[in-house]
Amino acid sequence: WRSDMMIRDYNNLGAQASIGRYIWMLNDDYEVVTPEWDHLLKNKIEEFCTRNQDRCAYVMVDDSTHSEANWNIMGNSGCCCPVMTRETVEAMNGVMPHQINSWGADIALFRIFKALPKPRILDLVRDVKVLHHCRHNGTASVDEISRRIERISYGGRGGISHEETLEYVNRLLRITS
């Protein structure tokens, strides 16, 4: 059995079952290329959380799809694979909106964080680089897996409503107030 609700049944379930302080949803098509990335992320996130005691954080990296080279996309869409703190994942009950099957959940998540009254986005785009080997940036060819994900994505919801966005914003506001 394979679920078509990828965000809910794979990404969010995995995040909920994890025990780490930081959650980074990377699939097998990502390659972290920054040396010492783990120490860098930990230090920058903890520094950010010193200023934001609630530990609510969305950490943007250069994912080579929504990349620094194309800030217009990144500035409007965020990061394909943001890092989040445990507190953020617990408040949201996952890493991305569960209503979205697959593609588009990352953009909906970014919009949720952009809607928060106090900034909770840590921009590490210039510090951490990830190669996302995918069809969207031309670094991988279309194969059966990407066709299946496309069918799942276009067969479901590509976004969430304004009311659903506000529901997630309110979940995060409960920990930031």
mmCIF file of C-alpha atoms in Angstrom:
data_model
loop_
_atom_site.group_PDB
_atom_site.id
_atom_site.type_symbol
_atom_site.label_atom_id
_atom_site.label_comp_id
_atom_site.label_asym_id
_atom_site.label_seq_id
_atom_site.Cartn_x
_atom_site.Cartn_y
_atom_site.Cartn_z
ATOM 1 C CA TRP A 1 0.000 0.000 0.000
ATOM 2 C CA ARG A 2 1.266 3.430 -0.961
ATOM 3 C CA SER A 3 -0.546 6.535 0.163
ATOM 4 C CA ASP A 4 -1.246 9.432 -2.165
ATOM 5 C CA MET A 5 -1.261 11.826 0.812
ATOM 6 C CA MET A 6 2.512 12.203 0.842
ATOM 7 C CA ILE A 7 2.748 15.222 3.144
ATOM 8 C CA ARG A 8 0.360 13.767 5.729
ATOM 9 C CA ASP A 9 1.369 10.104 5.616
ATOM 10 C CA TYR A 10 5.117 10.386 5.021
ATOM 11 C CA ASN A 11 6.605 13.792 5.760
ATOM 12 C CA ASN A 12 4.423 14.756 8.717
ATOM 13 C CA LEU A 13 4.298 11.249 10.151
ATOM 14 C CA GLY A 14 8.089 11.025 9.947
ATOM 15 C CA ALA A 15 8.495 14.405 11.637
ATOM 16 C CA GLN A 16 6.035 13.463 14.391
ATOM 17 C CA ALA A 17 7.917 10.215 15.041
ATOM 18 C CA SER A 18 11.336 11.887 15.085
ATOM 19 C CA ILE A 19 13.130 12.848 18.282
ATOM 20 C CA GLY A 20 15.582 15.496 17.101
ATOM 21 C CA ARG A 21 15.732 19.157 18.052
ATOM 22 C CA TYR A 22 15.728 20.210 14.397
ATOM 23 C CA ILE A 23 13.684 18.637 11.629
ATOM 24 C CA TRP A 24 14.906 18.761 8.043
ATOM 25 C CA MET A 25 12.773 16.905 5.532
ATOM 26 C CA LEU A 26 15.193 15.771 2.858
ATOM 27 C CA ASN A 27 14.280 13.100 0.365
ATOM 28 C CA ASP A 28 16.739 10.974 -1.565
ATOM 29 C CA ASP A 29 16.959 13.601 -4.304
ATOM 30 C CA TYR A 30 18.768 16.120 -2.059
ATOM 31 C CA GLU A 31 22.519 16.417 -1.592
ATOM 32 C CA VAL A 32 23.913 18.727 1.093
ATOM 33 C CA VAL A 33 27.140 20.206 -0.296
ATOM 34 C CA THR A 34 28.124 22.740 2.373
ATOM 35 C CA PRO A 35 31.016 21.483 4.521
ATOM 36 C CA GLU A 36 30.256 21.379 8.253
ATOM 37 C CA TRP A 37 26.600 22.099 7.488
ATOM 38 C CA ASP A 38 25.405 20.425 10.677
ATOM 39 C CA HIS A 39 27.490 22.615 12.986
ATOM 40 C CA LEU A 40 26.640 25.710 10.985
ATOM 41 C CA LEU A 41 22.898 25.037 11.152
ATOM 42 C CA LYS A 42 22.968 24.193 14.844
ATOM 43 C CA ASN A 43 24.919 27.339 15.760
ATOM 44 C CA LYS A 44 22.822 29.699 13.606
ATOM 45 C CA ILE A 45 19.518 28.201 14.758
ATOM 46 C CA GLU A 46 20.495 28.361 18.419
ATOM 47 C CA GLU A 47 21.635 31.967 17.975
ATOM 48 C CA PHE A 48 18.257 32.747 16.363
ATOM 49 C CA CYS A 49 16.430 30.966 19.187
ATOM 50 C CA THR A 50 18.333 32.991 21.778
ATOM 51 C CA ARG A 51 16.576 36.037 20.336
ATOM 52 C CA ASN A 52 13.289 34.116 19.961
ATOM 53 C CA GLN A 53 12.799 32.164 23.169
ATOM 54 C CA ASP A 54 9.700 30.396 21.826
ATOM 55 C CA ARG A 55 12.014 28.564 19.368
ATOM 56 C CA CYS A 56 9.562 29.009 16.490
ATOM 57 C CA ALA A 57 11.723 28.918 13.367
ATOM 58 C CA TYR A 58 11.582 28.323 9.622
ATOM 59 C CA VAL A 59 15.135 28.083 8.298
ATOM 60 C CA MET A 60 15.663 28.784 4.603
ATOM 61 C CA VAL A 61 18.614 27.258 2.742
ATOM 62 C CA ASP A 62 19.615 27.437 -0.927
ATOM 63 C CA ASP A 63 17.945 24.322 -2.314
ATOM 64 C CA SER A 64 18.996 24.951 -5.966
ATOM 65 C CA THR A 65 15.344 24.964 -7.061
ATOM 66 C CA HIS A 66 14.027 27.994 -5.186
ATOM 67 C CA SER A 67 17.558 29.354 -5.076
ATOM 68 C CA GLU A 68 19.398 32.562 -4.364
ATOM 69 C CA ALA A 69 20.100 32.765 -8.100
ATOM 70 C CA ASN A 70 16.365 33.147 -8.601
ATOM 71 C CA TRP A 71 15.372 35.333 -5.648
ATOM 72 C CA ASN A 72 12.073 36.197 -7.296
ATOM 73 C CA ILE A 73 10.981 32.592 -6.795
ATOM 74 C CA MET A 74 12.587 32.217 -3.358
ATOM 75 C CA GLY A 75 11.226 35.527 -2.100
ATOM 76 C CA ASN A 76 7.698 34.443 -2.986
ATOM 77 C CA SER A 77 7.898 30.685 -2.492
ATOM 78 C CA GLY A 78 10.471 30.052 0.214
ATOM 79 C CA CYS A 79 12.569 26.935 0.344
ATOM 80 C CA CYS A 80 11.693 23.428 -0.879
ATOM 81 C CA CYS A 81 13.330 21.900 2.193
ATOM 82 C CA PRO A 82 13.318 24.268 5.171
ATOM 83 C CA VAL A 83 14.715 23.255 8.540
ATOM 84 C CA MET A 84 12.314 23.627 11.467
ATOM 85 C CA THR A 85 12.670 23.401 15.199
ATOM 86 C CA ARG A 86 10.964 20.686 17.221
ATOM 87 C CA GLU A 87 8.732 23.342 18.824
ATOM 88 C CA THR A 88 7.542 24.500 15.401
ATOM 89 C CA VAL A 89 6.818 20.966 14.214
ATOM 90 C CA GLU A 90 4.869 20.214 17.388
ATOM 91 C CA ALA A 91 2.815 23.401 17.091
ATOM 92 C CA MET A 92 1.956 22.607 13.463
ATOM 93 C CA ASN A 93 1.550 18.862 14.084
ATOM 94 C CA GLY A 94 3.951 18.228 11.222
ATOM 95 C CA VAL A 95 6.307 19.965 8.844
ATOM 96 C CA MET A 96 3.881 21.121 6.156
ATOM 97 C CA PRO A 97 0.126 21.562 5.715
ATOM 98 C CA HIS A 98 -1.358 18.067 5.617
ATOM 99 C CA GLN A 99 -4.177 19.095 3.286
ATOM 100 C CA ILE A 100 -1.770 19.252 0.336
ATOM 101 C CA ASN A 101 -0.788 15.958 -1.280
ATOM 102 C CA SER A 102 2.761 16.890 -2.329
ATOM 103 C CA TRP A 103 3.906 19.755 -4.572
ATOM 104 C CA GLY A 104 2.907 23.150 -3.223
ATOM 105 C CA ALA A 105 3.093 22.298 0.477
ATOM 106 C CA ASP A 106 6.473 24.041 0.769
ATOM 107 C CA ILE A 107 5.035 27.247 -0.698
ATOM 108 C CA ALA A 108 1.988 27.110 1.590
ATOM 109 C CA LEU A 109 4.321 26.676 4.581
ATOM 110 C CA PHE A 110 6.378 29.713 3.572
ATOM 111 C CA ARG A 111 3.210 31.809 3.277
ATOM 112 C CA ILE A 112 2.173 30.721 6.769
ATOM 113 C CA PHE A 113 5.469 31.972 8.164
ATOM 114 C CA LYS A 114 5.280 35.197 6.128
ATOM 115 C CA ALA A 115 1.869 35.841 7.735
ATOM 116 C CA LEU A 116 3.264 35.784 11.279
ATOM 117 C CA PRO A 117 3.400 39.261 12.835
ATOM 118 C CA LYS A 118 6.897 38.702 14.253
ATOM 119 C CA PRO A 119 9.543 37.404 11.826
ATOM 120 C CA ARG A 120 10.369 33.744 12.391
ATOM 121 C CA ILE A 121 12.231 33.085 9.129
ATOM 122 C CA LEU A 122 15.972 32.537 9.451
ATOM 123 C CA ASP A 123 17.616 33.155 6.076
ATOM 124 C CA LEU A 124 20.662 30.908 5.661
ATOM 125 C CA VAL A 125 20.504 30.879 1.862
ATOM 126 C CA ARG A 126 24.066 32.188 1.563
ATOM 127 C CA ASP A 127 25.345 29.794 4.237
ATOM 128 C CA VAL A 128 23.906 26.357 3.404
ATOM 129 C CA LYS A 129 23.656 24.913 -0.106
ATOM 130 C CA VAL A 130 21.693 21.824 -1.047
ATOM 131 C CA LEU A 131 21.541 20.344 -4.522
ATOM 132 C CA HIS A 132 18.004 19.277 -5.286
ATOM 133 C CA HIS A 133 18.254 16.751 -8.106
ATOM 134 C CA CYS A 134 14.830 17.183 -9.673
ATOM 135 C CA ARG A 135 12.971 17.845 -12.871
ATOM 136 C CA HIS A 136 11.980 21.354 -11.737
ATOM 137 C CA ASN A 137 15.507 22.727 -12.028
ATOM 138 C CA GLY A 138 16.621 20.489 -14.907
ATOM 139 C CA THR A 139 19.047 18.343 -12.887
ATOM 140 C CA ALA A 140 17.054 15.105 -13.158
ATOM 141 C CA SER A 141 14.994 13.581 -15.906
ATOM 142 C CA VAL A 142 11.342 12.730 -15.654
ATOM 143 C CA ASP A 143 10.955 9.156 -14.445
ATOM 144 C CA GLU A 144 8.128 6.984 -13.129
ATOM 145 C CA ILE A 145 8.515 8.317 -9.572
ATOM 146 C CA SER A 146 8.324 11.964 -10.656
ATOM 147 C CA ARG A 147 5.332 11.142 -12.887
ATOM 148 C CA ARG A 148 3.570 9.532 -9.902
ATOM 149 C CA ILE A 149 4.280 12.554 -7.685
ATOM 150 C CA GLU A 150 3.005 14.831 -10.444
ATOM 151 C CA ARG A 151 -0.236 12.819 -10.698
ATOM 152 C CA ILE A 152 -0.638 12.939 -6.927
ATOM 153 C CA SER A 153 0.078 16.666 -6.818
ATOM 154 C CA TYR A 154 -2.206 17.691 -9.651
ATOM 155 C CA GLY A 155 -4.900 15.248 -8.594
ATOM 156 C CA GLY A 156 -5.160 16.853 -5.162
ATOM 157 C CA ARG A 157 -4.915 20.284 -3.656
ATOM 158 C CA GLY A 158 -1.990 22.500 -4.616
ATOM 159 C CA GLY A 159 -2.664 25.000 -1.861
ATOM 160 C CA ILE A 160 -4.672 25.758 1.224
ATOM 161 C CA SER A 161 -7.458 28.250 1.786
ATOM 162 C CA HIS A 162 -7.050 31.551 3.583
ATOM 163 C CA GLU A 163 -8.900 30.075 6.575
ATOM 164 C CA GLU A 164 -6.578 27.057 6.692
ATOM 165 C CA THR A 165 -3.545 29.357 6.468
ATOM 166 C CA LEU A 166 -4.897 31.328 9.431
ATOM 167 C CA GLU A 167 -5.427 28.094 11.374
ATOM 168 C CA TYR A 168 -1.711 27.292 11.021
ATOM 169 C CA VAL A 169 -0.721 30.874 11.797
ATOM 170 C CA ASN A 170 -2.808 30.674 14.984
ATOM 171 C CA ARG A 171 -1.133 27.409 15.980
ATOM 172 C CA LEU A 172 2.237 29.130 15.708
ATOM 173 C CA LEU A 173 0.991 32.253 17.482
ATOM 174 C CA ARG A 174 0.128 30.110 20.506
ATOM 175 C CA ILE A 175 3.826 29.391 21.008
ATOM 176 C CA THR A 176 5.084 32.852 20.028
ATOM 177 C CA SER A 177 2.777 34.919 22.255
#
